């Protein structure tokens, strides 16, 4: 079945460091890909999305590119802030399907 | 900005009791979902609902679970006889018809079964 694998956490960085959180997926066809963020004590918020190969989603300085050849959707940010501390979830929605399939989440902590 | 709301934010119940978790999706959305997240684990799909019927459900969504859209605004998840392992954060989500699969999530209800 469809699945999403994220890099193991937790990840701890210093402010202004470069961030990469790896995400790979397994799905038939052409899924839509998403990154959701969960801040402490809150629900899931859509961070960015991409719906076809080579699409780049971006928001709040975060970017991810839909790479079909490597079945990946890695999240990147050039300079992280303390306020980026949260849990990040990679997810897919398979073509024609209703549900989102989530990765296990990566907890990110940014130290000042 | 419209948002999905959920009540209560925290529900504590005794094992074997029935609970109803409530959600108000975004008003022009037509697809509704429930997910759960056991502490420290990944978010898991439970059920999707469209046109007043279940369109997909997971293995987790057994006979103890049911969903309902009792009026034009609410979307509920009922657990008939709670178990300890039902303790989790339950998220409601909704999305517009068509679109790109983007689902909007509520803040969640934390269910604690004692």
CSV table of C-alpha atoms in Angstrom, one decimal:
chain,number,residue,atom,x,y,z
A,1,UNK,CA,0.0,0.0,0.0
A,2,UNK,CA,0.9,3.7,0.0
A,3,UNK,CA,3.4,4.8,2.5
A,4,UNK,CA,5.5,7.8,3.6
A,5,UNK,CA,8.9,7.6,5.3
A,6,UNK,CA,10.5,10.5,7.0
A,7,UNK,CA,14.0,10.9,8.4
A,8,UNK,CA,14.2,9.9,12.1
A,9,UNK,CA,14.1,12.7,14.6
A,10,UNK,CA,14.4,14.6,16.7
A,11,UNK,CA,16.4,17.2,14.9
A,12,UNK,CA,18.1,20.0,16.9
A,13,UNK,CA,19.6,23.0,15.1
A,14,UNK,CA,20.9,26.4,16.0
A,15,UNK,CA,19.1,29.5,14.7
A,16,UNK,CA,20.0,30.5,11.2
A,17,UNK,CA,21.1,26.9,10.3
A,18,UNK,CA,20.1,25.2,7.1
A,19,UNK,CA,17.3,22.6,7.5
A,20,UNK,CA,16.6,19.5,5.5
A,21,UNK,CA,14.0,16.9,6.5
A,22,UNK,CA,14.0,14.0,4.2
A,23,UNK,CA,10.7,12.4,3.0
A,24,UNK,CA,10.3,9.5,0.5
A,25,UNK,CA,7.1,7.9,-0.5
A,26,UNK,CA,5.7,4.8,-2.1
A,27,UNK,CA,2.5,5.1,-4.2
A,28,UNK,CA,1.0,4.1,-7.4
A,29,UNK,CA,0.3,6.7,-10.0
A,30,UNK,CA,0.8,10.4,-9.3
A,31,UNK,CA,0.0,11.3,-5.7
A,32,UNK,CA,-0.2,14.8,-4.3
A,33,UNK,CA,2.4,15.6,-1.7
A,34,UNK,CA,2.1,17.7,1.4
A,35,UNK,CA,4.0,19.0,4.4
A,36,UNK,CA,2.0,19.7,7.5
A,37,UNK,CA,3.3,21.3,10.7
A,38,UNK,CA,2.1,20.8,14.2
A,39,UNK,CA,3.2,23.5,16.7
A,40,UNK,CA,3.1,22.6,20.4
A,41,UNK,CA,-0.4,22.1,21.6
A,42,UNK,CA,-2.0,22.8,18.2
A,43,UNK,CA,-3.5,20.8,15.3
A,44,UNK,CA,-2.0,20.2,11.9
A,45,UNK,CA,-1.5,23.1,9.6
A,46,UNK,CA,-0.8,22.7,5.9
A,47,UNK,CA,2.7,24.2,5.2
A,48,UNK,CA,3.1,23.5,1.5
A,49,UNK,CA,2.0,21.2,-1.2
A,50,UNK,CA,2.9,19.9,-4.7
A,51,UNK,CA,0.7,18.0,-7.1
A,52,UNK,CA,2.9,16.9,-10.0
A,53,UNK,CA,6.4,16.0,-10.8
A,54,UNK,CA,9.0,18.9,-10.5
A,55,UNK,CA,6.4,21.2,-8.8
A,56,UNK,CA,8.0,23.2,-6.0
A,57,UNK,CA,5.8,24.0,-3.0
A,58,UNK,CA,6.9,27.0,-0.8
A,59,UNK,CA,5.7,28.9,2.2
A,60,UNK,CA,7.2,30.8,5.0
A,61,UNK,CA,10.7,30.2,3.7
A,62,UNK,CA,10.2,26.5,3.5
A,63,UNK,CA,10.5,24.7,0.1
A,64,UNK,CA,10.0,21.2,-1.2
A,65,UNK,CA,10.3,19.8,-4.7
A,66,UNK,CA,8.3,16.8,-6.0
A,67,UNK,CA,10.9,14.4,-7.4
A,68,UNK,CA,9.2,11.5,-9.1
A,69,UNK,CA,12.5,9.9,-10.2
A,70,UNK,CA,13.6,9.6,-6.6
A,71,UNK,CA,10.0,9.4,-5.1
A,72,UNK,CA,11.0,12.2,-2.7
A,73,UNK,CA,9.7,15.4,-1.3
A,74,UNK,CA,12.4,16.8,1.0
A,75,UNK,CA,11.6,19.9,3.1
A,76,UNK,CA,14.3,22.6,3.2
A,77,UNK,CA,14.7,26.0,4.7
A,78,UNK,CA,17.8,28.2,4.3
A,79,UNK,CA,17.7,29.8,7.7
A,80,UNK,CA,15.6,28.5,10.6
A,81,UNK,CA,14.2,30.4,13.5
A,82,UNK,CA,13.3,29.5,17.0
A,83,UNK,CA,9.6,29.8,16.0
A,84,UNK,CA,10.1,27.0,13.5
A,85,UNK,CA,10.3,24.5,16.4
A,86,UNK,CA,7.5,22.0,15.7
A,87,UNK,CA,6.7,18.6,14.4
A,88,UNK,CA,6.7,18.3,10.7
A,89,UNK,CA,4.7,15.6,8.8
A,90,UNK,CA,5.1,14.6,5.2
A,91,UNK,CA,2.0,13.2,3.7
A,92,UNK,CA,0.5,12.0,0.4
A,93,UNK,CA,-2.9,11.8,-1.1
A,94,UNK,CA,-2.9,9.0,-3.7
A,95,UNK,CA,-4.5,9.7,-7.1
A,96,UNK,CA,-8.2,9.2,-6.8
A,97,UNK,CA,-8.1,8.5,-3.1
A,98,UNK,CA,-9.6,10.4,-0.2
A,99,UNK,CA,-7.3,9.9,2.7
A,100,UNK,CA,-4.0,11.4,3.6
A,101,UNK,CA,-1.2,9.0,4.4
A,102,UNK,CA,1.3,10.5,6.9
A,103,UNK,CA,4.9,9.9,7.7
A,104,UNK,CA,5.9,9.4,11.3
A,105,UNK,CA,6.7,13.0,11.9
A,106,UNK,CA,10.0,14.8,12.6
A,107,UNK,CA,10.3,16.9,15.7
A,108,UNK,CA,12.4,19.9,15.1
A,109,UNK,CA,13.9,22.1,17.9
A,110,UNK,CA,15.7,25.3,17.1
A,111,UNK,CA,18.0,26.7,19.8
A,112,UNK,CA,18.7,30.4,19.9
B,1,UNK,CA,-10.2,33.0,7.8
B,2,UNK,CA,-12.6,30.0,8.0
B,3,UNK,CA,-11.4,27.2,10.1
B,4,UNK,CA,-12.4,23.7,11.3
B,5,UNK,CA,-13.4,23.7,15.0
B,6,UNK,CA,-13.6,20.7,17.4
B,7,UNK,CA,-15.2,20.2,20.8
B,8,UNK,CA,-14.4,19.4,23.4
B,9,UNK,CA,-10.7,20.0,23.4
B,10,UNK,CA,-10.1,17.3,26.0
B,11,UNK,CA,-12.5,14.5,27.0
B,12,UNK,CA,-11.8,12.1,29.8
B,13,UNK,CA,-14.0,9.0,30.0
B,14,UNK,CA,-14.1,5.6,31.7
B,15,UNK,CA,-13.5,2.4,29.7
B,16,UNK,CA,-16.7,1.1,28.3
B,17,UNK,CA,-18.4,4.5,28.1
B,18,UNK,CA,-19.7,6.1,24.9
B,19,UNK,CA,-18.1,9.3,23.7
B,20,UNK,CA,-19.1,11.7,20.9
B,21,UNK,CA,-16.5,14.0,19.4
B,22,UNK,CA,-17.8,17.0,17.6
B,23,UNK,CA,-16.5,18.9,14.6
B,24,UNK,CA,-17.7,21.9,12.6
B,25,UNK,CA,-16.0,21.7,9.2
B,26,UNK,CA,-15.5,24.8,7.0
B,27,UNK,CA,-18.9,25.7,5.6
B,28,UNK,CA,-18.4,25.2,1.9
B,29,UNK,CA,-16.5,22.0,2.2
B,30,UNK,CA,-18.0,18.7,1.2
B,31,UNK,CA,-15.5,16.0,2.2
B,32,UNK,CA,-15.0,15.3,5.9
B,33,UNK,CA,-12.5,13.1,7.7
B,34,UNK,CA,-11.4,11.8,11.0
B,35,UNK,CA,-7.8,10.9,11.9
B,36,UNK,CA,-6.2,10.0,15.1
B,37,UNK,CA,-2.8,10.3,16.6
B,38,UNK,CA,-1.8,8.1,19.5
B,39,UNK,CA,0.8,9.9,21.6
B,40,UNK,CA,4.2,9.9,19.9
B,41,UNK,CA,3.0,8.0,16.8
B,42,UNK,CA,2.0,9.0,13.3
B,43,UNK,CA,-1.4,10.4,12.3
B,44,UNK,CA,-3.7,7.6,11.1
B,45,UNK,CA,-6.7,7.9,8.9
B,46,UNK,CA,-10.0,6.6,10.3
B,47,UNK,CA,-12.7,7.5,7.9
B,48,UNK,CA,-13.8,9.8,5.1
B,49,UNK,CA,-17.4,11.0,4.6
B,50,UNK,CA,-19.0,12.5,1.5
B,51,UNK,CA,-22.6,13.0,0.4
B,52,UNK,CA,-23.9,11.7,3.7
B,53,UNK,CA,-22.1,8.4,3.6
B,54,UNK,CA,-18.8,6.8,4.4
B,55,UNK,CA,-16.6,6.8,1.3
B,56,UNK,CA,-13.6,5.1,2.8
B,57,UNK,CA,-12.6,3.7,6.2
B,58,UNK,CA,-9.5,2.1,7.7
B,59,UNK,CA,-9.1,-1.2,9.6
B,60,UNK,CA,-9.1,0.9,12.8
B,61,UNK,CA,-12.7,2.0,12.1
B,62,UNK,CA,-14.5,-1.0,13.3
B,63,UNK,CA,-18.1,-1.5,14.6
B,64,UNK,CA,-17.3,0.5,17.7
B,65,UNK,CA,-17.0,3.7,15.6
B,66,UNK,CA,-19.6,5.6,13.7
B,67,UNK,CA,-19.8,9.0,12.1
B,68,UNK,CA,-22.8,11.2,11.4
B,69,UNK,CA,-23.6,14.6,9.9
B,70,UNK,CA,-26.7,15.3,11.9
B,71,UNK,CA,-27.3,18.8,10.5
B,72,UNK,CA,-25.8,21.1,7.9
B,73,UNK,CA,-22.8,22.0,10.0
B,74,UNK,CA,-21.7,19.4,12.5
B,75,UNK,CA,-19.8,16.2,11.9
B,76,UNK,CA,-19.5,13.7,14.7
B,77,UNK,CA,-17.4,10.7,15.6
B,78,UNK,CA,-19.0,8.3,18.1
B,79,UNK,CA,-17.1,5.6,19.9
B,80,UNK,CA,-19.7,3.2,21.4
B,81,UNK,CA,-17.6,1.5,24.1
B,82,UNK,CA,-14.3,3.0,24.6
B,83,UNK,CA,-11.1,1.0,25.3
B,84,UNK,CA,-7.9,2.1,26.8
B,85,UNK,CA,-6.2,2.0,23.4
B,86,UNK,CA,-8.7,4.5,22.1
B,87,UNK,CA,-6.8,7.2,24.0
B,88,UNK,CA,-5.4,9.5,21.4
B,89,UNK,CA,-5.8,12.9,19.8
B,90,UNK,CA,-8.6,12.9,17.3
B,91,UNK,CA,-8.5,15.3,14.4
B,92,UNK,CA,-11.3,16.3,12.1
B,93,UNK,CA,-10.5,17.6,8.6
B,94,UNK,CA,-12.5,18.9,5.7
B,95,UNK,CA,-11.8,19.8,2.1
B,96,UNK,CA,-13.6,21.5,-0.7
B,97,UNK,CA,-15.0,19.6,-3.7
B,98,UNK,CA,-12.4,19.1,-6.4
B,99,UNK,CA,-9.3,20.9,-5.3
B,100,UNK,CA,-5.9,19.3,-4.9
B,101,UNK,CA,-6.5,17.0,-2.0
B,102,UNK,CA,-5.7,19.8,0.5
B,103,UNK,CA,-7.4,19.0,3.8
B,104,UNK,CA,-7.8,21.6,6.6
B,105,UNK,CA,-7.5,20.2,10.1
B,106,UNK,CA,-9.1,21.2,13.3
B,107,UNK,CA,-7.2,21.6,16.6
B,108,UNK,CA,-8.1,18.1,17.8
B,109,UNK,CA,-9.8,16.5,20.7
B,110,UNK,CA,-7.6,14.7,23.2
B,111,UNK,CA,-9.5,11.6,24.4
B,112,UNK,CA,-8.3,10.0,27.6
B,113,UNK,CA,-9.8,6.6,28.5
B,114,UNK,CA,-9.3,5.5,32.1
